[in-house]
PDB file of C-alpha atoms in Angstrom:
ATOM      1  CA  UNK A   1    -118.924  20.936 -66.949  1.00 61.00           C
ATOM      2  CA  UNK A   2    -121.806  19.312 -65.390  1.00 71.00           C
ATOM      3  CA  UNK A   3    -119.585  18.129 -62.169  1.00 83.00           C
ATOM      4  CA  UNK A   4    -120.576  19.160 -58.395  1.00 88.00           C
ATOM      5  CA  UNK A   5    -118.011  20.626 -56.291  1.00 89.00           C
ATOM      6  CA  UNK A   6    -118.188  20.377 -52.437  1.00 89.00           C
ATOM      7  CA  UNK A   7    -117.841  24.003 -50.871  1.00 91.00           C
ATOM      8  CA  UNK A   8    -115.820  23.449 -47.484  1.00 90.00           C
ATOM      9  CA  UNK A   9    -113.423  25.255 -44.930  1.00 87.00           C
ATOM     10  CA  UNK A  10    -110.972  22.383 -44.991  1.00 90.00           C
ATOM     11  CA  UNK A  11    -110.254  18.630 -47.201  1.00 91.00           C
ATOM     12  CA  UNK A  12    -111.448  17.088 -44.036  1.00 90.00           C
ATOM     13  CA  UNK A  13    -114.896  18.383 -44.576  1.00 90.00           C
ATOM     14  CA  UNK A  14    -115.183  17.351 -48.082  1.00 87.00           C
ATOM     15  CA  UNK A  15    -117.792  14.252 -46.750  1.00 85.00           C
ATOM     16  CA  UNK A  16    -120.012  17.038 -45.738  1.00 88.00           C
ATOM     17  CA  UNK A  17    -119.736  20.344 -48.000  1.00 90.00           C
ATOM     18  CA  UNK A  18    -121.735  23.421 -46.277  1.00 91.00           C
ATOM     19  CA  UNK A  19    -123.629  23.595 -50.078  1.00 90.00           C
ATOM     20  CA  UNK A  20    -122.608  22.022 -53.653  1.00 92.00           C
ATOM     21  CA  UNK A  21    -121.858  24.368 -56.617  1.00 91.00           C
ATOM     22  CA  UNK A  22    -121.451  23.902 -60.345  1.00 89.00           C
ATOM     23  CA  UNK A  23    -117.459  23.377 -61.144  1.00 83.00           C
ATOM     24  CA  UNK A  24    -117.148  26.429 -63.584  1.00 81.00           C
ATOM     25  CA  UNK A  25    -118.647  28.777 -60.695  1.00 84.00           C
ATOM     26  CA  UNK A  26    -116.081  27.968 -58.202  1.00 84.00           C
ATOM     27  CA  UNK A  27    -113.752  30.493 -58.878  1.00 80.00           C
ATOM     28  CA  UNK A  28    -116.013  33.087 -59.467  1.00 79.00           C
ATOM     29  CA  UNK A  29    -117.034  32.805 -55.574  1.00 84.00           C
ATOM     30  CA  UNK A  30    -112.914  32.164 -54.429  1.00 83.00           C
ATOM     31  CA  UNK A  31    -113.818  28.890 -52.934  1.00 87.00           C
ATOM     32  CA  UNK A  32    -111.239  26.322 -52.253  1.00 90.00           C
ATOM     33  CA  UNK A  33    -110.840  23.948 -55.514  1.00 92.00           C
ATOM     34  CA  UNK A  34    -109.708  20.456 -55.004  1.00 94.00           C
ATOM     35  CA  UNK A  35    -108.371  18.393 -57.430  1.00 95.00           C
ATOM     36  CA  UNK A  36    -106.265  15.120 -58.795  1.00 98.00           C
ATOM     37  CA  UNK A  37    -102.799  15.242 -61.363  1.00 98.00           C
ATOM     38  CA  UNK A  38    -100.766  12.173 -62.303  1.00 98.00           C
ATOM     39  CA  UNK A  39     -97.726  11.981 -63.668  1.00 98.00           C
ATOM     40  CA  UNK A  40     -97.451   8.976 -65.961  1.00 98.00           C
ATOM     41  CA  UNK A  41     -94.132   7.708 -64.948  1.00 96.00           C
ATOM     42  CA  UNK A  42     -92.385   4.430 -67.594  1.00 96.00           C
ATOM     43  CA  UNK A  43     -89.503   3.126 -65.533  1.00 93.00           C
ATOM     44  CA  UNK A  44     -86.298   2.440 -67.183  1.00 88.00           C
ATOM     45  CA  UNK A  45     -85.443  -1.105 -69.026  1.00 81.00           C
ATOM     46  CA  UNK A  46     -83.662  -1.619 -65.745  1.00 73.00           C
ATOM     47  CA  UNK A  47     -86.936  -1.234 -63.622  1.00 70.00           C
ATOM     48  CA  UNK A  48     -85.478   0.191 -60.930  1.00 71.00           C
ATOM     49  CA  UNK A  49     -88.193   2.173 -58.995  1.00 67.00           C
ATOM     50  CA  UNK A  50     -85.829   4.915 -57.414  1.00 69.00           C
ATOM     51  CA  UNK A  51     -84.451   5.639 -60.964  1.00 75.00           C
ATOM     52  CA  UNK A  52     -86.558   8.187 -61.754  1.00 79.00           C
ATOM     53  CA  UNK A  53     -83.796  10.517 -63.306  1.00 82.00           C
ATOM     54  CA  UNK A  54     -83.769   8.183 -66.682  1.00 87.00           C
ATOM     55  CA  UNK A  55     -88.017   7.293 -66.095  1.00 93.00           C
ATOM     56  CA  UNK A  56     -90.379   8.657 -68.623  1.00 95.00           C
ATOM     57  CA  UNK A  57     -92.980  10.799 -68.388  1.00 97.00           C
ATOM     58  CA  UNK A  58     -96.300  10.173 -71.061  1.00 98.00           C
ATOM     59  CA  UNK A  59     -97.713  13.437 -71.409  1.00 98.00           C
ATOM     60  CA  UNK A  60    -101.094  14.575 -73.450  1.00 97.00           C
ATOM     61  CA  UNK A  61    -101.708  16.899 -76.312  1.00 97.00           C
ATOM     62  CA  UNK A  62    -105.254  18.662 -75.320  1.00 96.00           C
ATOM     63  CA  UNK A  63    -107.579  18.912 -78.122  1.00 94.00           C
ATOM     64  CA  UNK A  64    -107.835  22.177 -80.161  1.00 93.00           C
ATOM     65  CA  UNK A  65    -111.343  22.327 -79.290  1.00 92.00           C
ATOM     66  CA  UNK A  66    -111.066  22.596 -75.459  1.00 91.00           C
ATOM     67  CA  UNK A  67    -112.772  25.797 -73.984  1.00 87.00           C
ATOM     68  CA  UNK A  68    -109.730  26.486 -72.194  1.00 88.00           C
ATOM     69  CA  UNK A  69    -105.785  26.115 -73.162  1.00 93.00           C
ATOM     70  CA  UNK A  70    -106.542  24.454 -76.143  1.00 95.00           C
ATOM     71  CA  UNK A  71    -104.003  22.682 -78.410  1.00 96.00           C
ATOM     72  CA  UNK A  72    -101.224  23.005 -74.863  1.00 97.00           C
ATOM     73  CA  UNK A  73     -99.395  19.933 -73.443  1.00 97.00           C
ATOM     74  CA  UNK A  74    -100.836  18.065 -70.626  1.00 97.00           C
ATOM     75  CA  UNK A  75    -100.330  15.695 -67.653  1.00 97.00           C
ATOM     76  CA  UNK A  76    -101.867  12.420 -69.407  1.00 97.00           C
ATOM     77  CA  UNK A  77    -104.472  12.205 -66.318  1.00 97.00           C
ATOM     78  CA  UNK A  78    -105.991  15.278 -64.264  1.00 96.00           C
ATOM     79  CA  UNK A  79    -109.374  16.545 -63.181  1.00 94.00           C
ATOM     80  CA  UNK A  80    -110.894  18.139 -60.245  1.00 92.00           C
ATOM     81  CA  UNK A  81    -112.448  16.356 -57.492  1.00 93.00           C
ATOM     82  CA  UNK A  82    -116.344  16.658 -57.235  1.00 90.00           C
ATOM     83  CA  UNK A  83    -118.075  15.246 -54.383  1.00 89.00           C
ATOM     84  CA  UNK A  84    -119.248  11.952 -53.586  1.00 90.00           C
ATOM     85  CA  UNK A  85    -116.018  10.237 -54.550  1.00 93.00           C
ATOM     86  CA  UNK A  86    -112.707   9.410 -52.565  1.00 95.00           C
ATOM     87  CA  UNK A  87    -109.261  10.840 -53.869  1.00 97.00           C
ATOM     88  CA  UNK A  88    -108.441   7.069 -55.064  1.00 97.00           C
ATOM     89  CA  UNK A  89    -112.052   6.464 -56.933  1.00 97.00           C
ATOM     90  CA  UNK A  90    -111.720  10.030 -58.900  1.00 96.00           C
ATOM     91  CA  UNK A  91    -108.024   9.054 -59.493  1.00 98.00           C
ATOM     92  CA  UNK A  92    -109.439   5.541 -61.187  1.00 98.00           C
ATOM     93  CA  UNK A  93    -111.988   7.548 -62.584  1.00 96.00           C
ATOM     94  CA  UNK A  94    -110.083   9.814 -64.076  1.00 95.00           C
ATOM     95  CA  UNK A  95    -107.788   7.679 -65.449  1.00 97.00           C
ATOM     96  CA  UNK A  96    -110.491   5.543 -67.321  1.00 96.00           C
ATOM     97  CA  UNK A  97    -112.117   8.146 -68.959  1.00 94.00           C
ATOM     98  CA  UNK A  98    -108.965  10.243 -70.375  1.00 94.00           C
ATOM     99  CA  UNK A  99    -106.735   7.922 -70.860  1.00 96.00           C
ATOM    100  CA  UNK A 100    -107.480   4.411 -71.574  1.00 96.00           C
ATOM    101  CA  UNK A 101    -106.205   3.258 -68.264  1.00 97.00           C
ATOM    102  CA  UNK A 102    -108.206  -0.176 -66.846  1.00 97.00           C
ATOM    103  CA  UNK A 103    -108.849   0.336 -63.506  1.00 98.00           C
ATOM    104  CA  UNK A 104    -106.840  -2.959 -61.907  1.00 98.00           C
ATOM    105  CA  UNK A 105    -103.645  -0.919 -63.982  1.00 98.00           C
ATOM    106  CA  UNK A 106    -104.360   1.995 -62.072  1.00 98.00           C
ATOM    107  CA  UNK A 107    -104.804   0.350 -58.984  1.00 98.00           C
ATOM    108  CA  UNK A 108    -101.465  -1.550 -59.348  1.00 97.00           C
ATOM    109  CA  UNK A 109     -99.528   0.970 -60.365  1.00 97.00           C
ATOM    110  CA  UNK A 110    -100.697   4.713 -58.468  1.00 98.00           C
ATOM    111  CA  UNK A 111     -98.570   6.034 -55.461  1.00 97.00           C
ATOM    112  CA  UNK A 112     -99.724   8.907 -53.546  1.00 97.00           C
ATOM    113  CA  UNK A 113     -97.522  11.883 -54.040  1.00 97.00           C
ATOM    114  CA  UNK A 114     -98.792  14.588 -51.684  1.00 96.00           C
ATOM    115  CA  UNK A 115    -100.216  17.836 -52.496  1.00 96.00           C
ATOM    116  CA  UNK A 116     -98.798  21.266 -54.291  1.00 96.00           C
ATOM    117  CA  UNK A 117    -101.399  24.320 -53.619  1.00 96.00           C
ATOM    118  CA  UNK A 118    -101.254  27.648 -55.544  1.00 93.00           C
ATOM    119  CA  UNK A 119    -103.428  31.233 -55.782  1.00 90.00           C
ATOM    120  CA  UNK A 120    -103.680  33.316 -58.460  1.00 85.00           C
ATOM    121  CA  UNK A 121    -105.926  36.060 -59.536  1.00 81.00           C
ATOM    122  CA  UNK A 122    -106.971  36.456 -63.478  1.00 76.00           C
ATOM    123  CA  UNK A 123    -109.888  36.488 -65.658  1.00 72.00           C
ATOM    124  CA  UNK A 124    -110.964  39.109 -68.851  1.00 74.00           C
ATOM    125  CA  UNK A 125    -111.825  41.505 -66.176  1.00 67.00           C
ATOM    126  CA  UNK A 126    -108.900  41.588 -63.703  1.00 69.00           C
ATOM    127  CA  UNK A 127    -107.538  45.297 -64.317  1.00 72.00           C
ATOM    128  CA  UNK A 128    -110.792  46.340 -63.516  1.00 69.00           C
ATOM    129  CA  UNK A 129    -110.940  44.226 -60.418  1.00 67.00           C
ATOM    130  CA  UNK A 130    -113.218  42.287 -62.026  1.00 69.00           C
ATOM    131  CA  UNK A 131    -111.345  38.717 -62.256  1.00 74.00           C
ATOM    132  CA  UNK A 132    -111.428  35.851 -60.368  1.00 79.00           C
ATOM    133  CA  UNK A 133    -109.845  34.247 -57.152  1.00 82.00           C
ATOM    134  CA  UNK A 134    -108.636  30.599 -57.911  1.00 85.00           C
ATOM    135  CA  UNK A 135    -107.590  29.036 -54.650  1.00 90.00           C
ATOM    136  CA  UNK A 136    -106.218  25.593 -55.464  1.00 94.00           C
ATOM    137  CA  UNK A 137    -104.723  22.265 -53.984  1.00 95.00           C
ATOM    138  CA  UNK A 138    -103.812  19.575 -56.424  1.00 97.00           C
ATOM    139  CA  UNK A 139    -103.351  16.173 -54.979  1.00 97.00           C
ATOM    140  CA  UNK A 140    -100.056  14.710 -57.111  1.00 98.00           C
ATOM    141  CA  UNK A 141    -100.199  10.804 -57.926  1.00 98.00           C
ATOM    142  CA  UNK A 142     -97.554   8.972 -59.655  1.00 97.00           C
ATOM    143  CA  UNK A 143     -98.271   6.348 -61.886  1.00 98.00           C
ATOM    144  CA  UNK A 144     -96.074   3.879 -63.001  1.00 96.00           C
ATOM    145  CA  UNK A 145     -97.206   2.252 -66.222  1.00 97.00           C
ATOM    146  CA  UNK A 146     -95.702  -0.850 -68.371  1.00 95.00           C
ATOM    147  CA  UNK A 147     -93.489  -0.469 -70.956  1.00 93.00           C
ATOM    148  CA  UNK A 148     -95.806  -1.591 -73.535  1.00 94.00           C
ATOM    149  CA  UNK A 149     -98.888  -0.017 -72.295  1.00 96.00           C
ATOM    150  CA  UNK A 150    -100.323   2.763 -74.582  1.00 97.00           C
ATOM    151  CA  UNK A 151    -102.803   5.788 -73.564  1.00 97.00           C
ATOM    152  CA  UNK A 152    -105.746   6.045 -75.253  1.00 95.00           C
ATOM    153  CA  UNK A 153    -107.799   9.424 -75.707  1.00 89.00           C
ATOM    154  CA  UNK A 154    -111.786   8.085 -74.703  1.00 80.00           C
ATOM    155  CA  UNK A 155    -113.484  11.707 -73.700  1.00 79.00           C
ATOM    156  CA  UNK A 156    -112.501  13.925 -76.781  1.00 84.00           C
ATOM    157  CA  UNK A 157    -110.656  16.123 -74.307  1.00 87.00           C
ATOM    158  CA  UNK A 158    -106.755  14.636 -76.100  1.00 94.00           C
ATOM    159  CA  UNK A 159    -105.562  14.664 -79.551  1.00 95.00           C
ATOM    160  CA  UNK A 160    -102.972  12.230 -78.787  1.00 95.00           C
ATOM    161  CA  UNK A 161    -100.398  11.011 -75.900  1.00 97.00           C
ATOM    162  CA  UNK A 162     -96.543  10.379 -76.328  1.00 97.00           C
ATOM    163  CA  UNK A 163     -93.504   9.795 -74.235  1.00 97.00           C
ATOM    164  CA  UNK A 164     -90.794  12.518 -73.231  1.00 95.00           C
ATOM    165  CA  UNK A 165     -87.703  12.043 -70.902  1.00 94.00           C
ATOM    166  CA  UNK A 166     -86.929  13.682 -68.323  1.00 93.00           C
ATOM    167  CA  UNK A 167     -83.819  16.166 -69.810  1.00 91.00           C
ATOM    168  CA  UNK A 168     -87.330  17.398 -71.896  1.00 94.00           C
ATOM    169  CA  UNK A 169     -89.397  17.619 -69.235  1.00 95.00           C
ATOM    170  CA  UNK A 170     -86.809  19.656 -67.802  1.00 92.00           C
ATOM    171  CA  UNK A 171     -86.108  21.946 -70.695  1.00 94.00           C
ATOM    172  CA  UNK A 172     -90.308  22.784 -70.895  1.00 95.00           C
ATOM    173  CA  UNK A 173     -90.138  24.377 -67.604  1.00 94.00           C
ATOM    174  CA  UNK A 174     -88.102  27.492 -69.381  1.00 93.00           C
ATOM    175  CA  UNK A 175     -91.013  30.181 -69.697  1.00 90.00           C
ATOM    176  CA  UNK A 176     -89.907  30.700 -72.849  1.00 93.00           C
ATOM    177  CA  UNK A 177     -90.138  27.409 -73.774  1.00 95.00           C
ATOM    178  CA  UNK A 178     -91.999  27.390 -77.570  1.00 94.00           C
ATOM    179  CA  UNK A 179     -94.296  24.585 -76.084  1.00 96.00           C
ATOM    180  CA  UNK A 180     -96.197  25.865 -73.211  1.00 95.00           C
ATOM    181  CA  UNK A 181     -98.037  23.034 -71.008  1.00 97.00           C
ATOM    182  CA  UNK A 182    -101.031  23.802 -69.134  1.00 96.00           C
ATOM    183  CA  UNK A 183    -100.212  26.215 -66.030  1.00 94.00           C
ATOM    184  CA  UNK A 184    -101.369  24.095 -63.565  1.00 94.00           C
ATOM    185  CA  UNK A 185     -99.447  21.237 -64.530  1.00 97.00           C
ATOM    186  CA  UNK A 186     -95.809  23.232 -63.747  1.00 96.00           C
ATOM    187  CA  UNK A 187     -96.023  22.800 -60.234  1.00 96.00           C
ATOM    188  CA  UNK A 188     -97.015  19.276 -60.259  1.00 97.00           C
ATOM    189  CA  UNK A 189     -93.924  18.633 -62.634  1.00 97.00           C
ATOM    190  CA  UNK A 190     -91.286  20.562 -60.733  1.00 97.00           C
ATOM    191  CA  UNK A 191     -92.495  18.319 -57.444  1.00 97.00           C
ATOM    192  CA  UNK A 192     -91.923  15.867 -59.111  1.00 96.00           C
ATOM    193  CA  UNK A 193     -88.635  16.401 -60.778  1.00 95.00           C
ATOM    194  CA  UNK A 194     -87.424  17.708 -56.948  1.00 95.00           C
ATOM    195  CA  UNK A 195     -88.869  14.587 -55.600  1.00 93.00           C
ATOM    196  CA  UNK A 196     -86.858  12.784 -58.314  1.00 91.00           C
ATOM    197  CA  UNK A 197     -83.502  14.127 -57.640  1.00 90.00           C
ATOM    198  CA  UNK A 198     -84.013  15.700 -61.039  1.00 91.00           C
ATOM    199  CA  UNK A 199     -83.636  19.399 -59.174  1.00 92.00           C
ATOM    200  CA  UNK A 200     -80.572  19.543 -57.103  1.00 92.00           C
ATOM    201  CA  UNK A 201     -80.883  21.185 -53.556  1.00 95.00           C
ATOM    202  CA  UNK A 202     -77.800  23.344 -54.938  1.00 96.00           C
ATOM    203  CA  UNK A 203     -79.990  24.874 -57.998  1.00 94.00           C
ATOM    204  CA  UNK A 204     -80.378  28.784 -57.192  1.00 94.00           C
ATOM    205  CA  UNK A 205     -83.593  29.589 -55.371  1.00 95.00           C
ATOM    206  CA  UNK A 206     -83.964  25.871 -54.412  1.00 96.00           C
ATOM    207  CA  UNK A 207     -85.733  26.828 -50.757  1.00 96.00           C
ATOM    208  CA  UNK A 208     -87.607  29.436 -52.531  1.00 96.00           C
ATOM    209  CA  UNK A 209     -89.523  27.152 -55.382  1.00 95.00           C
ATOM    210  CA  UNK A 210     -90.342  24.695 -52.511  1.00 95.00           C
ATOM    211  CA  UNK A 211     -92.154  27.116 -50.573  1.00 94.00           C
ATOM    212  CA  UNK A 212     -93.744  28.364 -53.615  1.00 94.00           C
ATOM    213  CA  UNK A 213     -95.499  24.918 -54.892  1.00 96.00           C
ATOM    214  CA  UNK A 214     -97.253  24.785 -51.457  1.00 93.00           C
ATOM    215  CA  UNK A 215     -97.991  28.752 -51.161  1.00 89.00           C
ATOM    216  CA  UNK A 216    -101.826  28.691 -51.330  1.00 82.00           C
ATOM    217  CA  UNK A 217    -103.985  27.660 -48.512  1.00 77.00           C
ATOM    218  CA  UNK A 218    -103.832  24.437 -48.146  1.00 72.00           C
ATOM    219  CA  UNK A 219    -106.667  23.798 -45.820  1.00 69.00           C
TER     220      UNK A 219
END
């Protein structure tokens, strides 16, 4: 991992972290995890900007050798937020180093998206009461790209990128779906197909899934 992650009460405190710990020990000691998704949005030919109902979405497959979901579907930009950097400069960051993205693109293009935030408790040793206590919030950024721009994978972390629309994007939220995506992308996607009018208000258990992508403690 080899990234630093601010220990704090609250976001707000993120500038000055009671101690610094290793990323891969954070949930191991239940603290709260911060970090960055973007949904890679392609407008339609018509380039309206509140069509997002016929947008694209690019999305990444992550390499087989990954320590953790290998071979799953992706977001084509995510990562945690270690310390010393702004929300923005990890979001350029980010972008650069997993997918190709130059920085003035990014720039251009990113619109803040506001925040899903999720617990869950798992790990090889959770019957025993053993696991671990992930307590996360997940800034969400969308990104709206060119037509003709392509990702590229730069950090080993992707086998490859490609485009889906939205009806798919839709149908991979089925948990049976034969395709799984990572599970911390879901909530980021079902914002964002709610935010896009994708989700009607009169879907079944509409209230319910909105309190649910903000359940955790987001602090």
């Amino acid at each position: 991992r080899d990234e630093m992650y601010p220990v704090v009460e609250t976001f707000d405190e993120v500038s000055n972290p009671v101690f610094l710990i290793e990323r891969a020990a954070s949930s191991l000691l239940g603290v709260l995890e911060y970090g960055v998704h973007i949904n890679g949005i392609v407008l339609p030919e018509n380039g309206n900007v509140m069509d997002r109902k016929n947008a694209k979405m690019w999305m990444a497959r992550r390499a087989k050798t990954k320590s953790k979901f290998p071979g799953y579907l992706d977001h084509i930009v995510a990562g945690g937020q270690p310390a010393g950097l702004s929300l923005i400069e990890n979001v350029v960051k980010e972008c650069l180093e997993e997918a190709g993205i130059p920085p003035e693109l990014t720039k251009k293009g990113i619109q803040p998206a506001g925040a899903i935030s999720y617990e869950s408790y798992g790990g090889k040793f959770k019957d025993d009461g053993e696991g671990v206590m992930s307590r996360v919030v997940l800034f969400c950024f969308d990104l709206i790209l060119p037509n003709d721009f392509v990702p590229t994978a730069h950090d080993g972390e992707v086998d490859y990128f490609f485009q889906w629309e939205m009806r798919d994007i839709a149908k991979s939220m089925d948990p049976k779906y034969e395709d799984p995506i990572k599970p911390n992308c879901y909530p980021v996607i079902i914002d964002f197909l709610i935010r896009s009018g994708c989700i009607s208000p009169d879907s079944p258990k509409y209230l319910d899934v909105l309190r649910t992508l903000r359940s955790g403690s987001c602090m």
